[in-house]
Amino acid sequence: MASLVSHPDEVKVVTKRFGKGATSLDRYLELDGYKAVQKALGMQPDAVINEVKNSALRGRGGAGFNTGMKWSFVPKQSPKPKYVLCNGDESEPGTCKDRLILEHDPHSVIEGVMIAGLSVQAHVGYIYIRGEYRYLSEIMQKAIRDAYGRGFLGKNIFGSGYDFDVYWHGGAGAYEVGEESALMESLEGKRGIPRIRPPFPAVIGLWGGPTIINNVETLASVPHIILGGADWYAGLGPPKNGGTRLFCLSGHLNRPGVYELPLGYNLRKMIYDVGGGISNGRNLKAVVPGGSSTPVLTAEEIDVGMDFDSLAKAGSMLGSGGVVILDDTTCMVKFAQRIMKFYQHESCGWCIPCREGTDWLKKTLTRFHAGGGTKKDIDNIQYLAENMLGRTFCPLGDAAAMPTISIVKKFRKEFEDHLEGRPCPFEKAGAVRELPVMA
Amino acid sequence: MKFSDQFEQRFTEMLTHYPTKRSVLVPTLLFAQDEIGFLSDEVIHELAGRLDLTDLEVRNVISYYSMLTTKPRGKFNVQVCTNIACMLRGADELFEHCEKKLGIGHKGTTPDGLFSLEEVECIGACSWAPAAQVNYDFHENLTPDKMDRVLDEYKKKGTQ
């Protein structure tokens, strides 16, 4: 479906089987498939956790928490069954990588779920795939059936005496469900409203049992770590930022696409070398480095390593790996408005700062972009967004506030250019669709 | 209330995957909608009964998920993504083009019942923007011309 691209700087770990027919179980086995889980079956659970911990693999969904550390929080003894839940609800704007993994290498995800299960002595894993990805659900269901057919799943896997089941689960359209506690609610057949934490899912998760929740890319990386070793994987990136990641390059680029690059890769090189530079000979204005919820970087801030710690130091986040490039024809007010429209649509309405904040911000930004803004609005937008930070049960409120704050701070002049009823300087006359919502 | 054999088979199998019955609800609602076209009162009542839920509890879940609908839609639901990555590559213009071509707006349905149109949030096709989904099929790297061809194909399929 989605076309593949490549670049000489790529380090293919998770993508190494892409385009090689690995959806077929036989082909996957030829390409070292299901070797890692067999190796893990011969290891002590704690040794598996330590291997993943030492590999410095950090969550690829957005939060960037050390994966092995997350697994180590699961209690050894539990009266309730333990679970592994793979998060394939990929919906962060700018992100389209899990889709490729599920399309080209579904067995690696199953294998990652199995290894995670072994490490905490769980016996059931679920792979949750967003409803829009119907064709990927079908690929995954077939992969699971095939694995059962060979005795890789079910009772006594690989003759080890260990039982492990993997099931597919589907969503029906909700960004919020990508948040781990909302994901569990959705899997339990409810509205995707986040749960109050603590307790964290590792202690009380699905149906009250301890649950490991990881992103598709995170779990697909695990078999490679078990086979290649923690040192090798950690050495691919800078300290504490192990391995590679799938960067989804989009926006005003000559060669957009999903590229697997080592963590720490220079953003300038990523834009001008890997992505082929800005399209139509235009200049760079801004970069969204890790999906729509991460603070934007200006054209002067792109000499930064694309890893969790370097971007945090630069005042942004690596997030989900969605790198969106904006050229100098982009109206930042319109961009901020579109981001807020998204978060307003997706807010579940549970926490008031998020429900009301996103709605007011959307209304204000829409009015502002249409020429109905006042000078006071600029500070109000900032004030409202800052007051959403850290005041909601889940990170959706933060996700809406962070890019907004950064855009107002870094592109204040563009807001001022919209004042006094002036039409948007970046749009053709009459092209403004949204009307002011209040005077 | 009659669903297809495939639906029933999948429903029975999925019930064995979870410790609680209601866990099958979200994917099952989508499968039911795919067969019936929308989640009618009858479908809601039937599924609620099977899962030991009240109709209201099922409606409560339906209203949360953007893909689920209690109103009939066209045979082909054209979902144009206008989120950031698509917007930067002309998604607003593409959506307007669809509005004109089909003569309907956001969440509208053509009088012949063939097409519905929807402006949707990120569908995970950012690197191949702008993109749209018609029912479950992805169409990527779109232009107004390419969109015309896509819609014409569906029209042909729908009127055959």
Coordinates of C-alpha atoms in Angstrom, one line a residue:
Chain A
M1 CA 0.0 0.0 0.0
A2 CA 2.1 2.9 1.3
S3 CA 5.3 3.2 -0.7
L4 CA 8.7 2.5 0.7
V5 CA 11.7 4.8 0.5
S6 CA 15.4 4.4 1.4
H7 CA 18.5 6.4 2.1
P8 CA 22.1 5.3 2.5
D9 CA 22.2 6.7 6.1
E10 CA 19.5 4.4 7.2
V11 CA 20.3 1.7 9.7
K12 CA 17.7 -1.0 9.1
V13 CA 16.7 -2.9 12.2
V14 CA 13.0 -2.8 12.6
T15 CA 12.6 -2.2 8.8
K16 CA 15.0 -4.9 7.7
R17 CA 12.3 -7.2 6.5
F18 CA 10.2 -4.5 4.8
G19 CA 9.4 -5.4 1.2
K20 CA 10.7 -8.9 1.6
G21 CA 7.4 -10.8 2.0
A22 CA 7.7 -11.3 5.7
T23 CA 3.9 -11.3 6.2
S24 CA 4.3 -15.0 5.1
L25 CA 5.3 -17.1 8.1
D26 CA 7.7 -19.2 6.1
R27 CA 9.5 -16.1 4.8
Y28 CA 9.6 -14.6 8.3
L29 CA 11.3 -17.8 9.5
E30 CA 13.9 -17.6 6.8
L31 CA 14.6 -14.1 7.9
D32 CA 15.5 -15.2 11.5
G33 CA 11.9 -15.0 12.6
Y34 CA 10.8 -16.5 16.0
K35 CA 14.4 -17.2 16.9
A36 CA 14.4 -14.4 19.5
V37 CA 11.4 -15.8 21.4
Q38 CA 13.0 -19.2 21.5
K39 CA 16.1 -17.7 22.9
A40 CA 14.0 -15.8 25.5
L41 CA 12.3 -19.1 26.5
G42 CA 15.7 -20.3 27.5
M43 CA 16.5 -17.2 29.6
Q44 CA 15.3 -16.3 33.1
P45 CA 12.5 -13.6 33.0
D46 CA 14.7 -11.2 34.9
A47 CA 17.5 -11.7 32.3
V48 CA 15.1 -10.7 29.5
I49 CA 14.0 -7.6 31.4
N50 CA 17.7 -6.7 32.1
E51 CA 18.6 -7.2 28.5
V52 CA 15.9 -4.8 27.3
K53 CA 16.7 -2.3 30.1
N54 CA 20.4 -2.3 29.2
S55 CA 19.6 -1.8 25.5
A56 CA 18.3 1.7 26.4
L57 CA 15.2 1.0 24.3
R58 CA 12.7 3.8 25.1
G59 CA 9.0 3.9 24.4
R60 CA 8.4 4.7 20.7
G61 CA 4.8 5.9 21.3
G62 CA 5.8 9.3 22.5
A63 CA 6.7 9.3 26.2
G64 CA 10.1 7.8 25.8
F65 CA 10.2 5.8 29.0
N66 CA 12.8 3.0 29.4
T67 CA 11.0 -0.1 28.2
G68 CA 12.8 -2.6 30.4
M69 CA 12.2 -0.4 33.4
K70 CA 8.5 -0.3 32.6
W71 CA 8.4 -4.1 32.5
S72 CA 10.3 -4.4 35.8
F73 CA 7.4 -2.6 37.6
V74 CA 5.1 -5.6 37.1
P75 CA 4.9 -7.5 40.4
K76 CA 6.3 -11.0 40.4
Q77 CA 3.3 -12.5 42.2
S78 CA -0.2 -11.5 41.2
P79 CA -3.5 -13.0 42.2
K80 CA -5.0 -11.7 38.9
P81 CA -3.7 -12.7 35.4
K82 CA -1.1 -10.5 33.8
Y83 CA -1.4 -9.1 30.3
V84 CA 0.6 -7.6 27.5
L85 CA -1.1 -4.9 25.5
C86 CA 0.4 -3.7 22.2
N87 CA -0.7 -0.2 21.3
G88 CA -1.4 0.1 17.6
D89 CA -3.8 3.0 17.9
E90 CA -1.4 5.2 16.0
S91 CA -3.2 8.5 15.6
E92 CA -0.7 11.2 16.5
P93 CA -0.8 13.7 13.5
G94 CA 2.4 13.3 11.6
T95 CA 2.9 9.6 12.5
C96 CA 2.6 6.8 10.0
K97 CA 5.2 4.3 11.1
D98 CA 3.3 1.6 13.0
R99 CA 1.2 1.2 9.9
L100 CA 4.3 0.1 7.9
I101 CA 5.5 -2.3 10.6
L102 CA 2.1 -3.9 10.8
E103 CA 1.9 -4.1 7.0
H104 CA 5.4 -5.5 6.3
D105 CA 6.4 -7.4 9.5
P106 CA 3.4 -8.4 11.6
H107 CA 5.1 -11.4 13.1
S108 CA 7.8 -9.3 14.6
V109 CA 5.1 -7.5 16.6
I110 CA 3.6 -10.9 17.7
E111 CA 7.1 -12.0 18.7
G112 CA 7.7 -8.8 20.6
V113 CA 4.5 -9.3 22.5
M114 CA 5.5 -12.9 23.3
I115 CA 8.9 -11.9 24.7
A116 CA 7.3 -9.1 26.8
G117 CA 4.9 -11.7 28.1
L118 CA 7.7 -14.1 29.0
S119 CA 9.6 -11.4 30.8
V120 CA 6.7 -10.8 33.3
Q121 CA 5.3 -14.3 33.1
A122 CA 2.0 -13.3 31.5
H123 CA 0.1 -15.7 29.3
V124 CA -2.1 -13.5 27.2
G125 CA -1.3 -10.6 24.8
Y126 CA -3.6 -8.3 22.9
I127 CA -2.6 -6.3 19.8
Y128 CA -4.9 -3.3 19.5
I129 CA -5.1 -1.8 16.0
R130 CA -7.0 1.4 15.2
G131 CA -10.3 0.9 13.3
E132 CA -9.2 2.8 10.3
Y133 CA -6.4 0.3 9.7
R134 CA -8.8 -2.4 8.6
Y135 CA -6.4 -4.0 6.1
L136 CA -3.7 -4.2 8.7
S137 CA -6.1 -5.9 11.1
E138 CA -6.7 -8.5 8.4
I139 CA -2.9 -9.0 7.9
M140 CA -2.5 -9.3 11.7
Q141 CA -5.3 -11.8 12.1
K142 CA -3.8 -14.0 9.4
A143 CA -0.4 -13.8 11.0
I144 CA -1.8 -14.8 14.4
R145 CA -3.7 -17.7 12.8
D146 CA -0.6 -18.9 11.0
A147 CA 1.5 -18.7 14.2
Y148 CA -1.2 -20.8 16.0
G149 CA -1.1 -23.2 13.1
R150 CA 2.5 -24.0 13.8
G151 CA 2.2 -24.2 17.5
F152 CA 4.1 -21.0 18.1
L153 CA 1.1 -19.7 20.0
G154 CA -1.4 -21.5 22.3
K155 CA -0.5 -24.3 24.6
N156 CA 3.1 -25.4 25.1
I157 CA 4.7 -22.9 22.7
F158 CA 7.8 -24.3 20.9
G159 CA 7.5 -27.4 23.2
S160 CA 8.6 -25.3 26.2
G161 CA 5.6 -26.1 28.5
Y162 CA 4.8 -22.4 28.5
D163 CA 1.3 -21.3 27.3
F164 CA 0.8 -18.0 25.5
D165 CA -2.2 -16.6 23.6
V166 CA -2.2 -13.6 21.4
Y167 CA -5.4 -11.9 20.2
W168 CA -6.2 -9.1 17.9
H169 CA -8.4 -6.2 19.0
G170 CA -9.8 -3.3 16.9
G171 CA -10.7 0.3 17.7
A172 CA -13.4 2.5 16.0
G173 CA -11.8 5.9 15.7
A174 CA -10.4 7.8 18.7
Y175 CA -7.1 9.5 19.2
E176 CA -7.5 9.5 22.9
V177 CA -7.5 5.7 23.0
G178 CA -3.7 5.9 22.2
E179 CA -3.2 7.0 25.8
E180 CA -2.5 3.8 27.7
S181 CA -5.2 3.9 30.3
A182 CA -7.9 5.0 27.8
L183 CA -6.6 2.1 25.6
M184 CA -7.5 -0.4 28.4
E185 CA -10.9 1.1 28.8
S186 CA -11.5 0.8 25.1
L187 CA -10.4 -2.8 25.1
E188 CA -12.7 -3.5 28.0
G189 CA -15.6 -2.3 25.7
K190 CA -16.1 1.2 27.2
R191 CA -15.6 4.8 26.2
G192 CA -11.9 5.7 26.1
I193 CA -11.8 7.8 29.2
P194 CA -8.4 7.8 30.9
R195 CA -8.0 6.3 34.4
I196 CA -6.5 8.1 37.3
R197 CA -2.9 7.0 38.0
P198 CA -1.4 5.8 40.2
P199 CA -2.0 2.9 40.2
F200 CA -0.1 2.4 37.0
P201 CA -1.1 -0.3 34.5
A202 CA 2.0 -2.3 35.4
V203 CA 0.3 -2.9 38.8
I204 CA -3.4 -2.6 38.1
G205 CA -4.3 -2.7 34.4
L206 CA -6.6 -4.7 32.2
W207 CA -9.5 -6.2 34.3
G208 CA -7.4 -5.3 37.4
G209 CA -4.4 -7.5 36.4
P210 CA -0.9 -6.1 36.0
T211 CA -0.4 -5.0 32.3
I212 CA 2.5 -4.1 30.1
I213 CA 1.5 -1.6 27.5
N214 CA 3.9 -0.8 24.7
N215 CA 3.8 0.8 21.2
V216 CA 4.0 -1.4 18.1
E217 CA 7.5 -0.1 17.2
T218 CA 8.8 -0.6 20.7
L219 CA 7.6 -4.3 20.7
A220 CA 8.9 -4.9 17.2
S221 CA 12.3 -3.7 18.3
V222 CA 12.5 -6.2 21.2
P223 CA 13.2 -9.4 19.1
H224 CA 16.2 -7.6 17.5
I225 CA 17.5 -6.7 20.9
I226 CA 17.2 -10.2 22.2
L227 CA 19.1 -11.6 19.2
G228 CA 21.6 -8.9 18.7
G229 CA 22.3 -8.1 22.3
A230 CA 21.7 -5.0 24.5
D231 CA 25.2 -3.6 23.9
W232 CA 24.9 -3.7 20.1
Y233 CA 21.4 -2.0 20.2
A234 CA 22.4 0.6 22.8
G235 CA 25.5 1.4 20.7
L236 CA 23.4 2.4 17.7
G237 CA 22.3 5.6 19.4
P238 CA 23.7 8.1 21.9
P239 CA 23.9 7.2 25.7
K240 CA 20.5 6.3 27.2
N241 CA 18.9 6.6 23.8
G242 CA 19.3 3.1 22.3
G243 CA 18.7 2.0 18.8
T244 CA 17.0 3.4 15.8
R245 CA 13.7 4.8 15.1
L246 CA 11.3 5.2 12.2
F247 CA 11.1 8.9 11.4
C248 CA 8.0 9.8 9.4
L249 CA 9.0 12.8 7.2
S250 CA 6.1 14.8 5.9
G251 CA 5.1 18.2 4.9
H252 CA 7.0 20.5 2.5
L253 CA 9.8 18.1 1.6
N254 CA 11.1 16.8 -1.7
R255 CA 11.3 13.2 -0.5
P256 CA 8.8 12.6 2.3
G257 CA 8.7 9.0 3.6
V258 CA 9.4 6.8 6.6
Y259 CA 13.1 6.4 7.2
E260 CA 14.8 4.3 9.9
L261 CA 17.7 6.3 11.3
P262 CA 19.8 6.0 14.5
L263 CA 18.7 8.1 17.4
G264 CA 20.7 11.3 17.6
Y265 CA 20.7 11.8 13.9
N266 CA 21.1 15.5 13.1
L267 CA 17.8 17.2 12.2
R268 CA 19.3 19.5 9.6
K269 CA 20.7 16.4 7.7
M270 CA 17.4 14.7 8.1
I271 CA 15.6 17.6 6.4
Y272 CA 18.1 18.5 3.7
D273 CA 19.8 15.2 3.0
V274 CA 17.4 12.4 3.8
G275 CA 14.2 14.3 3.0
G276 CA 15.8 15.9 -0.1
G277 CA 15.3 19.5 1.2
I278 CA 12.3 21.9 1.1
S279 CA 10.0 21.4 -1.9
N280 CA 9.5 24.1 -4.6
G281 CA 12.8 25.8 -3.8
R282 CA 11.2 27.4 -0.7
N283 CA 12.9 28.1 2.7
L284 CA 12.3 26.3 5.9
K285 CA 10.1 28.1 8.5
A286 CA 9.5 25.5 11.3
V287 CA 9.7 21.9 12.2
V288 CA 7.3 19.7 14.3
P289 CA 9.9 17.2 15.6
G290 CA 7.8 14.4 17.0
G291 CA 4.1 14.6 16.1
S292 CA 1.6 17.4 16.5
S293 CA 1.8 17.5 20.3
T294 CA 5.5 18.5 20.4
P295 CA 6.7 22.1 20.6
V296 CA 7.8 23.4 17.2
L297 CA 11.4 24.3 16.4
T298 CA 12.3 27.3 14.2
A299 CA 14.6 27.1 11.2
E300 CA 17.4 28.3 13.5
E301 CA 16.9 25.5 15.9
I302 CA 17.5 22.5 13.6
D303 CA 21.1 21.7 14.5
V304 CA 19.9 19.2 17.1
G305 CA 20.3 15.5 17.5
M306 CA 17.0 13.6 17.1
D307 CA 17.0 11.7 20.4
F308 CA 14.9 12.0 23.5
D309 CA 17.4 13.9 25.6
S310 CA 18.8 16.3 23.0
L311 CA 15.3 17.4 22.0
A312 CA 14.3 17.8 25.6
K313 CA 17.3 20.1 26.0
A314 CA 16.2 22.0 23.0
G315 CA 12.8 22.6 24.6
S316 CA 10.9 20.0 22.6
M317 CA 10.3 16.3 22.5
L318 CA 11.1 13.3 20.2
G319 CA 7.5 12.2 20.7
S320 CA 6.2 9.7 18.2
G321 CA 8.7 10.3 15.4
G322 CA 6.4 12.3 13.2
V323 CA 8.6 15.0 11.6
V324 CA 6.5 17.6 9.9
I325 CA 8.3 20.3 7.8
L326 CA 6.8 23.7 7.3
D327 CA 8.0 26.1 4.6
D328 CA 7.9 29.9 4.6
T329 CA 4.5 30.0 2.9
T330 CA 2.8 28.4 5.9
C331 CA 0.7 30.6 8.2
M332 CA 1.6 29.7 11.7
V333 CA -1.8 31.0 13.1
K334 CA -3.6 28.7 10.7
F335 CA -1.3 25.9 11.7
A336 CA -1.9 26.5 15.4
Q337 CA -5.7 26.7 14.7
R338 CA -5.7 23.3 12.8
I339 CA -3.8 21.6 15.6
M340 CA -6.2 23.0 18.2
K341 CA -9.2 22.0 16.1
F342 CA -7.8 18.4 16.2
Y343 CA -7.4 18.4 20.0
Q344 CA -10.8 20.0 20.6
H345 CA -12.3 17.2 18.4
E346 CA -10.4 14.5 20.3
S347 CA -10.7 15.7 23.8
C348 CA -12.8 13.1 25.7
G349 CA -14.3 15.8 27.9
W350 CA -13.4 14.2 31.2
C351 CA -11.1 16.9 32.5
I352 CA -12.4 20.5 32.5
P353 CA -9.1 22.3 31.6
C354 CA -8.8 20.2 28.5
R355 CA -12.5 20.1 27.5
E356 CA -13.0 23.9 27.9
G357 CA -9.4 24.9 27.2
T358 CA -9.2 23.2 23.7
D359 CA -12.7 24.6 22.8
W360 CA -11.9 28.2 23.8
L361 CA -8.5 28.0 22.1
K362 CA -10.0 26.7 18.9
K363 CA -12.6 29.4 18.9
T364 CA -10.1 32.1 19.6
L365 CA -7.6 30.9 17.1
T366 CA -10.3 30.5 14.4
R367 CA -11.5 34.0 15.0
F368 CA -8.0 35.3 15.1
H369 CA -7.0 33.7 11.8
A370 CA -10.2 35.1 10.2
G371 CA -9.1 38.6 11.1
G372 CA -11.2 39.1 14.3
G373 CA -8.3 39.0 16.7
T374 CA -7.3 41.6 19.3
K375 CA -4.0 42.2 20.9
K376 CA -5.2 40.8 24.2
D377 CA -6.0 37.5 22.5
I378 CA -2.4 36.7 21.9
D379 CA -1.7 36.8 25.6
N380 CA -5.0 35.0 26.4
I381 CA -4.1 32.2 24.1
Q382 CA -0.8 31.8 25.9
Y383 CA -2.4 32.1 29.3
L384 CA -5.1 29.5 28.6
A385 CA -2.6 27.0 27.1
E386 CA -0.2 27.4 30.1
N387 CA -3.1 26.8 32.5
M388 CA -3.9 23.5 30.8
L389 CA -0.4 22.1 31.4
G390 CA -0.3 19.4 34.0
R391 CA -3.9 19.9 35.0
T392 CA -5.4 16.9 33.3
F393 CA -5.5 13.2 34.1
C394 CA -4.0 12.3 30.7
P395 CA -1.5 14.0 28.5
L396 CA -4.0 15.2 25.9
G397 CA -4.3 18.6 27.6
D398 CA -0.5 19.0 27.6
A399 CA -0.4 17.8 24.0
A400 CA -2.8 20.6 23.0
A401 CA -1.1 23.2 25.0
M402 CA 2.6 22.6 24.3
P403 CA 2.6 23.3 20.5
T404 CA 0.3 26.3 21.0
I405 CA 2.6 27.9 23.6
S406 CA 5.7 27.3 21.4
I407 CA 4.0 28.8 18.3
V408 CA 2.8 31.9 20.1
K409 CA 6.2 32.4 21.7
K410 CA 8.3 31.8 18.5
F411 CA 6.0 33.3 15.9
R412 CA 4.3 36.2 17.8
K413 CA 4.9 38.5 14.9
E414 CA 2.7 36.4 12.7
F415 CA -0.1 36.8 15.2
E416 CA 0.4 40.6 15.2
D417 CA 0.2 40.6 11.4
H418 CA -3.3 39.2 11.6
L419 CA -4.5 42.0 13.9
E420 CA -6.9 44.9 13.1
G421 CA -9.0 42.9 10.7
R422 CA -6.2 42.4 8.3
P423 CA -6.6 39.3 6.1
C424 CA -4.2 36.4 6.6
P425 CA -1.0 37.5 4.9
F426 CA -0.4 33.9 3.7
E427 CA -3.7 33.3 2.0
K428 CA -5.2 34.5 -1.3
A429 CA -8.0 37.0 -0.8
G430 CA -11.3 35.4 0.0
A431 CA -9.8 32.0 0.8
V432 CA -10.6 32.1 4.5
R433 CA -13.3 29.5 5.1
E434 CA -14.0 29.8 8.8
L435 CA -16.0 32.8 10.0
P436 CA -15.3 34.6 13.3
V437 CA -17.2 33.0 16.1
M438 CA -17.3 36.0 18.3
A439 CA -16.6 39.7 17.9
Chain B
M1 CA -32.0 -9.4 13.5
K2 CA -29.8 -11.4 11.1
F3 CA -26.1 -11.0 10.6
S4 CA -23.9 -12.9 8.2
D5 CA -22.4 -16.3 9.1
Q6 CA -19.0 -14.6 9.1
F7 CA -20.1 -12.0 11.6
E8 CA -21.6 -14.7 13.9
Q9 CA -18.5 -16.9 13.6
R10 CA -16.2 -14.0 14.5
F11 CA -18.5 -12.8 17.3
T12 CA -18.6 -16.3 18.9
E13 CA -14.8 -16.7 18.6
M14 CA -14.0 -13.2 20.0
L15 CA -16.1 -13.9 23.1
T16 CA -13.5 -16.5 24.0
H17 CA -10.7 -14.0 23.9
Y18 CA -11.6 -12.0 27.0
P19 CA -12.6 -12.5 30.6
T20 CA -15.7 -10.2 30.2
K21 CA -18.3 -10.2 27.5
R22 CA -18.5 -6.5 26.9
S23 CA -14.8 -6.4 25.7
V24 CA -16.0 -7.5 22.3
L25 CA -18.2 -4.4 22.0
V26 CA -16.1 -1.9 20.1
P27 CA -14.9 -4.1 17.2
T28 CA -18.3 -5.8 17.1
L29 CA -20.1 -2.5 16.6
L30 CA -17.8 -1.7 13.7
F31 CA -18.4 -5.1 12.1
A32 CA -22.2 -4.7 12.5
Q33 CA -22.1 -1.3 11.0
D34 CA -20.1 -2.6 8.0
E35 CA -22.9 -5.1 7.4
I36 CA -26.0 -3.0 8.1
G37 CA -24.6 0.3 7.0
F38 CA -25.3 2.1 10.3
L39 CA -26.0 1.3 13.9
S40 CA -29.8 1.1 13.9
D41 CA -32.0 0.9 17.0
E42 CA -32.4 -2.8 16.2
V43 CA -28.7 -3.5 16.0
I44 CA -28.1 -1.6 19.2
H45 CA -30.8 -3.6 21.0
E46 CA -29.6 -6.9 19.6
L47 CA -25.9 -6.4 20.7
A48 CA -26.9 -5.0 24.1
G49 CA -29.0 -8.1 24.7
R50 CA -26.2 -10.4 23.7
L51 CA -23.6 -8.7 25.9
D52 CA -25.8 -8.2 29.0
L53 CA -25.8 -4.4 28.6
T54 CA -28.5 -1.9 28.4
D55 CA -29.2 -0.1 25.1
L56 CA -28.1 3.1 26.7
E57 CA -24.7 1.6 27.7
V58 CA -24.1 0.7 24.1
R59 CA -25.2 4.1 22.8
N60 CA -22.9 5.7 25.3
V61 CA -19.9 3.8 23.7
I62 CA -21.1 4.5 20.2
S63 CA -21.1 8.3 20.7
Y64 CA -17.5 8.2 21.8
Y65 CA -16.0 6.7 18.6
S66 CA -15.8 8.8 15.5
M67 CA -16.1 5.9 13.0
L68 CA -19.4 4.7 14.5
T69 CA -22.7 6.2 13.3
T70 CA -26.4 5.8 14.2
K71 CA -27.4 7.5 10.9
P72 CA -27.3 5.9 7.5
R73 CA -24.4 6.9 5.2
G74 CA -23.7 6.6 1.5
K75 CA -22.4 3.4 0.1
F76 CA -19.0 4.9 -0.2
N77 CA -17.9 7.1 2.7
V78 CA -15.2 9.5 1.4
Q79 CA -13.0 10.6 4.3
V80 CA -10.6 13.4 3.5
C81 CA -7.9 14.0 6.1
T82 CA -7.2 17.7 6.6
N83 CA -4.9 17.3 9.6
I84 CA -1.5 19.1 9.6
A85 CA 0.6 16.9 7.3
C86 CA -2.2 16.7 4.7
M87 CA -3.1 20.4 5.2
L88 CA 0.4 21.5 4.2
R89 CA 0.0 19.6 1.0
G90 CA -3.3 20.9 -0.1
A91 CA -5.9 18.9 1.8
D92 CA -8.3 21.9 2.4
E93 CA -8.4 22.5 -1.4
L94 CA -8.9 18.7 -1.9
F95 CA -11.8 18.7 0.5
E96 CA -13.4 21.7 -1.2
H97 CA -13.0 20.0 -4.5
C98 CA -14.8 16.9 -3.2
E99 CA -17.6 19.2 -1.8
K100 CA -18.1 20.7 -5.2
K101 CA -17.8 17.5 -7.1
L102 CA -20.2 15.6 -4.9
G103 CA -22.4 18.6 -4.2
I104 CA -22.4 17.9 -0.4
G105 CA -20.7 19.2 2.6
H106 CA -19.1 17.6 5.7
K107 CA -21.1 14.6 6.8
G108 CA -23.5 15.0 3.9
T109 CA -24.8 12.2 1.6
T110 CA -25.6 12.4 -2.1
P111 CA -29.3 12.0 -2.9
D112 CA -28.6 8.7 -4.8
G113 CA -27.1 7.4 -1.6
L114 CA -23.9 6.5 -3.3
F115 CA -21.4 8.9 -1.5
S116 CA -21.0 10.5 1.9
L117 CA -18.3 13.0 2.6
E118 CA -16.4 13.5 5.8
E119 CA -13.5 15.7 6.9
V120 CA -11.5 13.4 9.2
E121 CA -8.5 13.6 11.5
C122 CA -5.1 12.0 10.9
I123 CA -5.5 8.6 9.2
G124 CA -1.8 7.7 9.3
A125 CA -0.8 8.6 5.8
C126 CA 1.3 11.7 6.6
S127 CA 4.3 10.8 4.4
W128 CA 2.0 10.2 1.4
A129 CA -0.2 13.3 1.9
P130 CA -2.7 14.5 1.1
A131 CA -4.7 11.3 1.7
A132 CA -8.2 10.1 1.9
Q133 CA -10.0 6.9 2.8
V134 CA -13.0 5.6 0.9
N135 CA -14.6 3.2 3.3
Y136 CA -11.4 1.3 4.4
D137 CA -9.3 1.9 1.2
F138 CA -6.5 4.3 1.4
H139 CA -5.8 6.8 -1.5
E140 CA -2.6 8.7 -1.2
N141 CA -0.6 11.5 -2.8
L142 CA -3.9 12.9 -4.1
T143 CA -4.5 15.9 -6.4
P144 CA -8.0 17.1 -7.4
D145 CA -7.5 15.3 -10.7
K146 CA -6.5 12.1 -9.1
M147 CA -9.4 12.4 -6.7
D148 CA -11.8 12.8 -9.6
R149 CA -10.6 9.5 -11.1
V150 CA -10.9 7.8 -7.7
L151 CA -14.5 9.0 -7.3
D152 CA -15.4 8.1 -10.8
E153 CA -14.1 4.5 -10.2
Y154 CA -16.3 4.2 -7.2
K155 CA -19.3 5.6 -9.0
K156 CA -18.8 3.0 -11.7
K157 CA -18.6 0.3 -9.1
G158 CA -21.6 1.5 -7.3
T159 CA -23.9 1.8 -10.3
Q160 CA -23.0 -1.4 -12.0

